[in-house]
Amino acid sequence: MPPFEFGYMEGDQLGRPYDLRLLRRLMGYARPHLPQILLASLLILGSTGLDILLPYLTRSGIDHYILPEARLVHSQSAPPDLLAALRTQGGDTLVANGQGGIYVPGPVWRGLDPRLAARLRQSGALDPATWYLAPAEGPAAELAHAHPELFHPAQGRWLIASGDLDRLDPAQRRALRGPDLRGLAGLALLYVLIAAGAYLLGFGQQLSLERTGQRMMLSIRQKLFEHLVGRSLAFHSRNPVGKLVTRLTNDVQNLNELFTSSLVAFFQDIFLLVGITGALLWLDWRLALVCLALTPMVAAVAWLFSRLARDAFRDLQGQLGRINARLAETLAGLAVIQLLRAQAQGAAEFARLNQAYYRAGMRQIWVMAVFLPLTELLSSLAVALILWYGGGQVVQERLSLGTLVAFIAYMHMFFRPVRDLAEKYNILQAAMASAERIFHLMDDDRALPAPARPRPPADGPGEVRFENVTFGYDPERPVLRGVDFTIPAGQSWAVVGPTGAGKTSLAGLLLRLHDPQQGRVLLDGVDLRELDPAGLARRVALVDQEVFLFSGDLRDNLTLGRDWVTPSGLEAALAVSGADAVARQLPEGLDTPLGEGGRRLSAGQRQLLSLARALAGQPAVLVLDEATSSVDPQSERLIQEALPRIMAGRTALVIAHRLSTIRHADHILVMQKGRIVEQGRHEDLMAQDGVYARLVRLQRLRAAAEGAAPGADDEVGAQR
């Protein structure tokens, strides 16, 4: 692997932007929330329908109240067949003036067969003026008596030429058009109510979906966490911690964005497009077809954008993953960097990654900068077509001005989903990739098999037996080969050997962190694979050389949620391990927050607390894995003094390289290349002058070379 390259790249693996298989799995988490989802869908449908009504109200206001007009057809000049056709198409809406004239209301006139309107115009029967129809009662009647030269009666209505309205003074015009003003006021109120209704429905829809989305993410996050902590150590050794943390945080949040933003926007946009298309066709199907002629061009632009955006997004996410990995690695090894004065080299490498991320970001910006203005250009082109074709229809009196205005408003709404594509596509990409990664982890079943009928561990004395155990992290390369031994209850056995001998593997098998490929590990005669894992944890405890403390207080770190740890048992564990002195030194005793990793405590203090934590559960079997290897001499002395009390009455398996830790063990196992090559007490093994004796002499030579006098701190195999 080249320098500064990393095995895990966040964002390198992207799924398809529309993966129905993943969506089906996600919908499995949505199934318990179907009532809320259905409610949100109805709210979306309702709010979208109300939004579509608003341009139609504008059209009604213009055509019925702002520009109400009628056309006059002189029946004397019209051929009989045209008059017959006019009466057939106009029906009861036609108004006769008793003098051979027929007034056709504006909406009716625009709804006539275009060929009929053209022939009436060509025959000279159509009066060029437009007329305003007023009711017979009220201000219109008074004005008609005051200005008989302007008003003409017709079937209980008063008519005035639109051009003659200017001959009335403003007060008279307001009085005459009072019904129109009141109609506009009512329409404006209705407009506000519909807009407010759309807002309230949108608010309810957003709240319902967000709540449902958060509940779904809660379920996914909890299930993923439980899945991860239940995986085997082999699984965790193959997956970086940062990757797993990202799954539980960023990836789950991306799924939330998918559900509450992208999917909702998708369905809302579908409703909007279908509704707008229906409204356009209903208002004027000819003009609608002219506008929809741009649809293939819009689809082509959207498809091209999706391809370019996908590549740009993949590149950007890959570069971001490299930066994150480099930053995490730098912060983890900051002490080494500062010690070796490698800041300049690290800064240069980070600058290279940062520059690559900048270029990837600019590429994505370029794609967006091309697409968004292009959608605006297509929207403007659609409006231009409406003005050209629809304006011509208005001039020819085949289309009302209100309908033209409504078309322009609808066309702006029509392009809103196209613009949403640019904003939601990256979210959709990230979410589908996150779903793919999350379900990939959930499908990983590398965990120790749970017994079909788990047996609770009996309260036996704690006898440990390894029967012909063969084990390897890679089954093709075993670490242990045919290991056989039995630790009688209450005895303390030690394991020594050079690096790679398999000492820690013994501890992992006894704790059932792994299962052997061959043979059995038994506790009081029962195979560990048949025991209840929770019960096994009560019977066997570990004190590791690498002590991990959580960020809670000391009491929580010692109990770790084990309900069987009583306050008296905790006090006894502190006293036996010698950790009570550590607790007394803390400002708030057992309630003192330790902070992340307990870094304020020394290595020796943390190790004493680890001993207390193991003892608090009152285990029958205790495993000590080099518990004194990383502490100072004073802390080691305290631990050595505590060990006889700790191991009294317990079965103990001690993995250590301090001679003072193992020389008083009841029995010593000497391992080499995965096998037990020698065993016995310290004196017997020294008399054999074998592997154990050579390890002791080697450590004494090393101690002498380092200027330390051999003695109680002699070491027997400094490495595992």
Short mmCIF file of C-alpha atoms in Angstrom, two decimals, residues 4 326 330 334 337 341-355:
data_model
loop_
_atom_site.label_atom_id
_atom_site.label_comp_id
_atom_site.label_asym_id
_atom_site.label_seq_id
_atom_site.Cartn_x
_atom_site.Cartn_y
_atom_site.Cartn_z
CA PHE A 4 -0.57 7.58 3.45
CA ARG A 326 -5.75 11.07 7.63
CA THR A 330 -2.75 12.12 12.79
CA LEU A 334 0.10 13.10 17.54
CA ILE A 337 4.54 13.19 15.20
CA ARG A 341 9.15 16.66 14.50
CA ALA A 342 7.19 15.34 11.54
CA GLN A 343 4.66 18.18 11.50
CA ALA A 344 5.92 19.54 8.17
CA GLN A 345 5.58 16.20 6.42
CA GLY A 346 2.09 15.69 7.87
CA ALA A 347 1.04 19.20 6.83
CA ALA A 348 2.33 18.61 3.30
CA GLU A 349 0.40 15.35 2.98
CA PHE A 350 -2.75 16.95 4.41
CA ALA A 351 -2.34 19.84 1.97
CA ARG A 352 -2.26 17.33 -0.91
CA LEU A 353 -5.45 15.65 0.30
CA ASN A 354 -7.05 19.02 1.00
CA GLN A 355 -6.26 20.24 -2.50
#
